Amino acid sequence: MGRPSRHVDSIVMLREDLDAIPAYVPGAHLPEAVALSSNESPLPPLPAVRDAIAGLAGAANRYPDMGAADLKAALGRHLDLPAARVAVGCGSSALLHQLIQATCRPGDEVVFAWRSFEAYPILARAVGARPVEVPLDGEHRHDLPAMADAIGEDTSLVIVCNPNNPTGTTISAHEFEDFLARVPESVTVALDEAYAEFDLSDASPSARRLIDSHPNLVGLRTFSKAYGLAGLRVGYAFGSEEIVAALDKVAIPFGVNALAQAAAPMALAEQDELRDRVSLIAAERERLAAELGAVASQANFVWLPASDLAPLEPAEIAERLAGRGVLVRAFPEGVRVTVGTREENDALLSALRAVRGGA
């Protein structure tokens, strides 16, 4: 006898809770527009990186090294860690997804600030975990005491984004260490440092400095932002061997492609050039922030709170700027503007003056 049939009104075997998961909305892209909506680097990959990519074009018929041994070794040297304490993935977002899979069962809680990176609640719900959103404080920063208060018996993971996306604000090392002291050892803490290379404050916490004294802490970084490799999708995580082994267990096989594995070590080796590029972005960031009256940022973008944009709403600002050939990212709470080249930033300033003048 075959399996009993069951009546369905739509597609069979889809999870009912998928309706509660919002779709991730990427930054808009329009031909010929000035794209300041996705926090990409406006600068192309370095020549050595481009050469490494081109050199592999003829070998695209072969699988990449599943263990990404050369990339892990390069990252281990960069971080002064054994390669066994480093995981790599298809961007830091993929590694965060793996971390949630490795730490959370259905019904567990993931605590994070809000607004923060848009993917956090999506990735939590995707594995059946419950996102717990803790409002930012009045200065658009993580409210770490409130986040510590939000940790309960069902909390498995806490995510701290520093600098925070989309506000660009930071927390201090002292604040973070006080926070860690309140987190139970059984709860994993992810310090998302996707924009850390742009943080020139010298005041922020460093996951690398803290992972040895806090085995429940894991750092997340990416080559998509400061290193300018967003199109290759490669990031890394580092922490205890136990956490890294768990990340590798739930990783998609061959997740980091061969081009990314070749390009990332080359980019990593160019630290002097990286600092020069970061300095250029930081100088433009400060100019934009001053011109726009934006929130002080330590990332490669600036934040305009909705209260400063009245009488226009953030979505109206973004729509009108798009009509003038400039793309920014609107959220209910404000508008995020990625720092571009000087010419791109000038185009943004000109378009925004016209939009505000016509409000």
Coordinates of C-alpha atoms in Angstrom, one line a residue:
M1 CA 0.0 0.0 0.0
G2 CA 1.3 3.4 -0.9
R3 CA 1.6 6.4 1.3
P4 CA -1.8 8.1 2.0
S5 CA -2.4 11.2 0.0
R6 CA -3.0 14.5 1.7
H7 CA -5.1 17.3 0.4
V8 CA -3.3 20.6 -0.1
D9 CA -4.5 24.0 -1.4
S10 CA -1.1 25.1 -2.7
I11 CA 2.5 23.8 -2.9
V12 CA 3.2 20.7 -0.9
M13 CA 5.7 20.6 2.0
L14 CA 6.5 24.3 2.5
R15 CA 7.0 25.5 6.0
E16 CA 4.0 27.4 7.2
D17 CA 6.2 29.9 9.2
L18 CA 7.9 31.1 6.0
D19 CA 5.2 33.7 5.7
A20 CA 6.7 35.4 8.8
I21 CA 10.1 35.7 7.2
P22 CA 10.7 39.0 5.4
A23 CA 12.6 38.8 2.1
Y24 CA 16.1 40.4 2.2
V25 CA 16.0 43.6 0.1
P26 CA 19.3 44.4 -1.6
G27 CA 20.4 47.9 -2.5
A28 CA 18.9 49.1 -5.8
H29 CA 20.9 49.1 -9.0
L30 CA 20.0 51.1 -12.1
P31 CA 22.1 51.5 -15.2
E32 CA 24.2 54.7 -15.2
A33 CA 23.0 55.7 -11.7
V34 CA 25.4 56.7 -8.9
A35 CA 25.0 53.6 -6.6
L36 CA 25.4 54.6 -3.0
S37 CA 22.9 52.1 -1.6
S38 CA 24.9 48.8 -1.0
N39 CA 28.0 49.8 1.0
E40 CA 30.2 48.6 -1.8
S41 CA 33.7 50.0 -2.2
P42 CA 33.8 52.5 -5.0
L43 CA 37.4 51.4 -5.8
P44 CA 38.2 48.4 -8.0
P45 CA 40.2 45.4 -6.8
L46 CA 44.0 45.9 -6.7
P47 CA 45.9 44.9 -9.9
A48 CA 47.5 41.9 -8.1
V49 CA 44.0 40.7 -7.1
R50 CA 42.7 41.1 -10.6
D51 CA 45.7 39.1 -11.9
A52 CA 45.0 36.3 -9.5
I53 CA 41.4 36.1 -10.6
A54 CA 42.3 36.2 -14.3
G55 CA 44.9 33.4 -13.8
L56 CA 42.2 31.0 -12.7
A57 CA 39.8 31.6 -15.5
G58 CA 41.0 28.6 -17.4
A59 CA 40.5 26.2 -14.5
A60 CA 36.8 27.0 -13.7
N61 CA 35.9 23.4 -14.7
R62 CA 37.6 22.2 -11.4
Y63 CA 36.1 22.4 -7.9
P64 CA 37.8 24.7 -5.4
D65 CA 39.7 23.4 -2.4
M66 CA 36.8 22.6 -0.1
G67 CA 38.9 23.2 3.0
A68 CA 40.3 26.5 1.6
A69 CA 43.6 25.6 3.2
D70 CA 45.7 28.4 1.7
L71 CA 43.1 31.1 2.6
K72 CA 42.8 29.8 6.1
A73 CA 46.6 29.7 6.5
A74 CA 46.8 33.3 5.2
L75 CA 44.1 34.4 7.6
G76 CA 45.8 32.5 10.5
R77 CA 49.0 34.5 9.9
H78 CA 47.1 37.7 9.6
L79 CA 45.2 37.1 12.9
D80 CA 48.1 35.3 14.6
L81 CA 45.9 32.3 15.2
P82 CA 46.1 28.6 14.2
A83 CA 44.2 27.9 11.0
A84 CA 41.9 25.6 13.1
R85 CA 40.5 28.6 14.8
V86 CA 39.5 30.3 11.5
A87 CA 36.5 29.5 9.3
V88 CA 35.8 30.9 5.9
G89 CA 32.5 31.2 4.1
C90 CA 30.5 32.9 1.3
G91 CA 30.7 36.3 3.0
S92 CA 30.3 37.0 6.7
S93 CA 26.5 36.7 6.3
A94 CA 26.8 33.1 5.3
L95 CA 29.0 32.5 8.3
L96 CA 26.5 34.1 10.5
H97 CA 23.8 31.8 9.1
Q98 CA 26.1 28.9 9.9
L99 CA 26.6 30.2 13.4
I100 CA 22.8 30.5 14.0
Q101 CA 22.4 26.9 12.6
A102 CA 25.1 25.7 14.9
T103 CA 23.9 27.4 18.1
C104 CA 20.1 27.5 17.8
R105 CA 17.3 25.0 17.8
P106 CA 13.7 25.9 16.9
G107 CA 12.3 28.2 19.6
D108 CA 15.7 29.5 20.8
E109 CA 16.3 33.2 20.8
V110 CA 18.7 35.4 19.0
V111 CA 19.2 38.8 20.6
F112 CA 20.5 41.8 18.6
A113 CA 20.1 45.6 18.4
W114 CA 17.5 47.2 16.1
R115 CA 17.8 48.8 13.8
S116 CA 20.9 46.8 12.8
F117 CA 21.8 44.6 9.8
E118 CA 18.6 43.6 7.9
A119 CA 19.7 40.0 7.6
Y120 CA 19.7 39.2 11.4
P121 CA 16.0 38.6 11.9
I122 CA 15.8 36.8 8.5
L123 CA 18.6 34.4 9.3
A124 CA 17.2 33.7 12.8
R125 CA 13.7 32.9 11.5
A126 CA 15.1 30.8 8.7
V127 CA 16.3 28.2 11.3
G128 CA 13.2 28.5 13.4
A129 CA 14.8 30.7 16.1
R130 CA 13.0 33.8 17.5
P131 CA 14.6 37.2 16.9
V132 CA 14.7 39.5 19.9
E133 CA 15.1 43.1 18.8
V134 CA 16.5 45.6 21.3
P135 CA 16.0 49.2 20.3
L136 CA 19.1 51.4 19.8
D137 CA 19.6 54.2 22.3
G138 CA 19.0 57.8 21.7
E139 CA 22.3 58.3 20.0
H140 CA 21.7 55.5 17.5
R141 CA 24.1 53.1 19.3
H142 CA 23.7 49.6 20.7
D143 CA 22.1 49.8 24.2
L144 CA 24.3 47.0 25.6
P145 CA 22.7 47.1 29.2
A146 CA 19.3 46.6 27.6
M147 CA 20.6 43.8 25.4
A148 CA 22.1 42.1 28.5
D149 CA 18.7 42.4 30.2
A150 CA 17.0 40.8 27.2
I151 CA 19.0 37.6 27.5
G152 CA 16.8 34.9 28.9
E153 CA 16.7 31.1 29.4
D154 CA 16.0 30.5 25.7
T155 CA 18.8 32.8 24.4
S156 CA 21.4 30.9 22.4
L157 CA 23.1 33.7 20.5
V158 CA 23.7 37.5 20.8
I159 CA 24.8 39.5 17.8
V160 CA 26.6 42.9 18.2
C161 CA 27.3 44.8 15.0
N162 CA 30.2 47.2 15.4
P163 CA 30.3 49.6 13.6
N164 CA 26.6 49.2 13.4
N165 CA 24.9 48.9 10.0
P166 CA 23.0 51.2 9.1
T167 CA 23.9 53.9 11.6
G168 CA 27.7 53.7 11.6
T169 CA 27.9 54.1 15.3
T170 CA 30.3 52.3 17.6
I171 CA 30.5 51.0 21.1
S172 CA 33.6 51.2 23.3
A173 CA 35.9 48.3 24.3
H174 CA 35.0 49.1 27.9
E175 CA 31.3 48.9 27.3
F176 CA 31.6 45.7 25.4
E177 CA 33.7 44.0 28.1
D178 CA 31.2 45.0 30.7
F179 CA 28.5 43.5 28.5
L180 CA 30.4 40.3 28.1
A181 CA 30.7 40.0 31.8
R182 CA 26.9 39.8 32.0
V183 CA 26.5 37.2 29.3
P184 CA 26.2 33.6 30.5
E185 CA 29.1 31.4 29.3
S186 CA 26.5 29.1 27.6
V187 CA 25.4 31.9 25.3
T188 CA 27.4 32.6 22.2
V189 CA 28.3 36.2 21.3
A190 CA 29.0 37.2 17.7
L191 CA 30.9 40.5 17.2
D192 CA 30.1 41.4 13.6
E193 CA 33.0 43.5 12.5
A194 CA 32.2 43.8 8.8
Y195 CA 33.1 47.5 8.8
A196 CA 35.9 47.4 11.3
E197 CA 38.6 48.4 8.8
F198 CA 36.9 51.8 8.5
D199 CA 36.9 52.4 12.3
L200 CA 39.7 54.8 13.0
S201 CA 38.6 55.6 16.5
D202 CA 40.9 53.2 18.4
A203 CA 38.2 52.9 21.0
S204 CA 36.2 49.9 19.7
P205 CA 36.4 46.4 21.0
S206 CA 38.4 43.8 19.0
A207 CA 37.2 40.2 18.8
R208 CA 40.7 39.1 18.2
R209 CA 41.9 40.6 21.5
L210 CA 39.0 39.0 23.4
I211 CA 38.4 35.5 22.0
D212 CA 41.1 33.9 24.2
S213 CA 39.6 35.2 27.4
H214 CA 36.0 34.7 26.2
P215 CA 35.6 31.2 24.6
N216 CA 31.9 32.0 23.8
L217 CA 32.9 34.9 21.6
V218 CA 33.3 34.7 17.8
G219 CA 34.4 37.4 15.4
L220 CA 33.0 37.9 11.9
R221 CA 34.7 39.8 9.1
T222 CA 34.4 40.2 5.4
F223 CA 36.4 41.0 2.2
S224 CA 33.3 42.6 0.7
K225 CA 33.7 46.1 2.1
A226 CA 37.2 47.6 2.7
Y227 CA 38.9 45.0 0.5
G228 CA 36.5 45.7 -2.4
L229 CA 35.7 42.0 -3.2
A230 CA 31.9 42.2 -2.7
G231 CA 31.3 40.3 -6.0
L232 CA 33.4 37.3 -4.9
R233 CA 31.5 36.7 -1.7
V234 CA 34.2 35.7 0.9
G235 CA 34.3 36.3 4.6
Y236 CA 35.8 34.8 7.7
A237 CA 35.1 34.0 11.3
F238 CA 37.5 33.3 14.2
G239 CA 37.1 32.0 17.7
S240 CA 37.6 28.8 19.7
E241 CA 38.4 25.5 17.8
E242 CA 35.0 24.2 19.1
I243 CA 33.0 27.1 17.5
V244 CA 35.0 26.9 14.2
A245 CA 34.5 23.2 14.0
A246 CA 30.8 23.7 14.4
L247 CA 30.8 26.3 11.7
D248 CA 32.5 24.0 9.3
K249 CA 30.1 21.1 10.0
V250 CA 27.1 23.1 8.8
A251 CA 28.9 24.8 5.9
I252 CA 27.8 24.2 2.3
P253 CA 30.4 22.1 0.5
F254 CA 32.7 24.1 -1.7
G255 CA 31.0 27.3 -0.5
V256 CA 34.0 29.5 -1.2
N257 CA 34.8 29.6 -4.9
A258 CA 38.2 29.2 -6.4
L259 CA 38.4 32.9 -7.5
A260 CA 37.7 34.1 -4.0
Q261 CA 40.2 31.7 -2.5
A262 CA 42.9 33.1 -4.8
A263 CA 41.9 36.8 -4.5
A264 CA 41.4 37.1 -0.8
P265 CA 45.0 36.3 0.3
M266 CA 46.3 38.7 -2.3
A267 CA 44.1 41.4 -1.0
L268 CA 45.1 40.6 2.6
A269 CA 48.7 41.0 1.8
E270 CA 48.2 44.6 0.6
Q271 CA 47.7 46.2 4.1
D272 CA 49.5 49.4 3.2
E273 CA 47.3 49.9 0.1
L274 CA 44.2 49.0 2.3
R275 CA 45.1 51.7 4.8
D276 CA 45.5 54.3 1.9
R277 CA 42.1 53.4 0.5
V278 CA 40.4 53.5 3.9
S279 CA 41.9 56.9 4.5
L280 CA 40.4 58.1 1.3
I281 CA 37.0 56.8 2.2
A282 CA 37.2 58.1 5.7
A283 CA 38.1 61.6 4.5
E284 CA 35.1 61.6 2.2
R285 CA 32.9 60.2 5.0
E286 CA 33.8 63.1 7.2
R287 CA 33.1 65.6 4.4
L288 CA 29.7 64.0 3.7
A289 CA 28.8 63.8 7.4
A290 CA 29.6 67.5 7.8
E291 CA 27.7 68.6 4.6
L292 CA 24.7 66.4 5.5
G293 CA 24.6 66.9 9.3
A294 CA 24.7 63.1 9.5
V295 CA 25.3 60.9 12.5
A296 CA 29.0 60.4 13.3
S297 CA 30.1 57.2 11.5
Q298 CA 33.0 54.8 11.7
A299 CA 31.9 52.8 8.7
N300 CA 31.9 53.5 4.9
F301 CA 28.5 55.1 5.0
V302 CA 26.6 57.8 6.9
W303 CA 23.2 57.8 8.5
L304 CA 20.4 60.4 8.2
P305 CA 17.8 59.9 10.8
A306 CA 14.2 60.2 9.7
S307 CA 13.6 63.0 12.2
D308 CA 16.2 65.1 10.3
L309 CA 14.6 64.6 6.9
A310 CA 11.1 65.9 7.7
P311 CA 8.8 66.8 6.1
L312 CA 9.9 64.1 3.7
E313 CA 9.9 60.4 4.6
P314 CA 13.0 58.3 4.0
A315 CA 11.3 56.4 1.2
E316 CA 10.4 59.7 -0.5
I317 CA 13.9 61.0 -0.2
A318 CA 15.3 57.8 -1.8
E319 CA 12.7 57.8 -4.6
R320 CA 13.3 61.4 -5.5
L321 CA 17.1 60.9 -5.5
A322 CA 16.7 57.9 -7.7
G323 CA 14.8 60.1 -10.1
R324 CA 17.9 62.3 -10.2
G325 CA 20.2 59.3 -10.8
V326 CA 21.5 58.7 -7.3
L327 CA 20.7 55.6 -5.3
V328 CA 20.6 55.5 -1.5
R329 CA 19.1 53.0 1.0
A330 CA 15.9 54.0 2.8
F331 CA 14.7 52.4 6.1
P332 CA 11.7 53.4 8.1
E333 CA 14.1 55.0 10.6
G334 CA 16.3 56.9 8.2
V335 CA 18.4 57.0 5.0
R336 CA 21.8 55.3 4.7
V337 CA 24.3 56.8 2.2
T338 CA 27.3 54.8 1.1
V339 CA 30.5 56.8 0.7
G340 CA 31.5 56.9 -2.9
T341 CA 34.2 58.7 -4.9
R342 CA 34.4 62.4 -4.5
E343 CA 32.6 62.9 -7.8
E344 CA 29.8 60.5 -6.7
N345 CA 29.5 62.2 -3.4
D346 CA 29.3 65.6 -5.1
A347 CA 26.5 64.2 -7.3
L348 CA 24.7 63.0 -4.1
L349 CA 25.0 66.4 -2.4
S350 CA 23.8 68.3 -5.5
A351 CA 20.8 65.9 -5.9
L352 CA 19.9 66.0 -2.2
R353 CA 20.0 69.8 -2.1
A354 CA 17.5 69.8 -5.1
V355 CA 15.3 67.3 -3.4
R356 CA 15.2 69.1 -0.1
G357 CA 14.7 72.4 -1.8
G358 CA 11.7 71.1 -3.6
A359 CA 10.1 69.5 -0.5

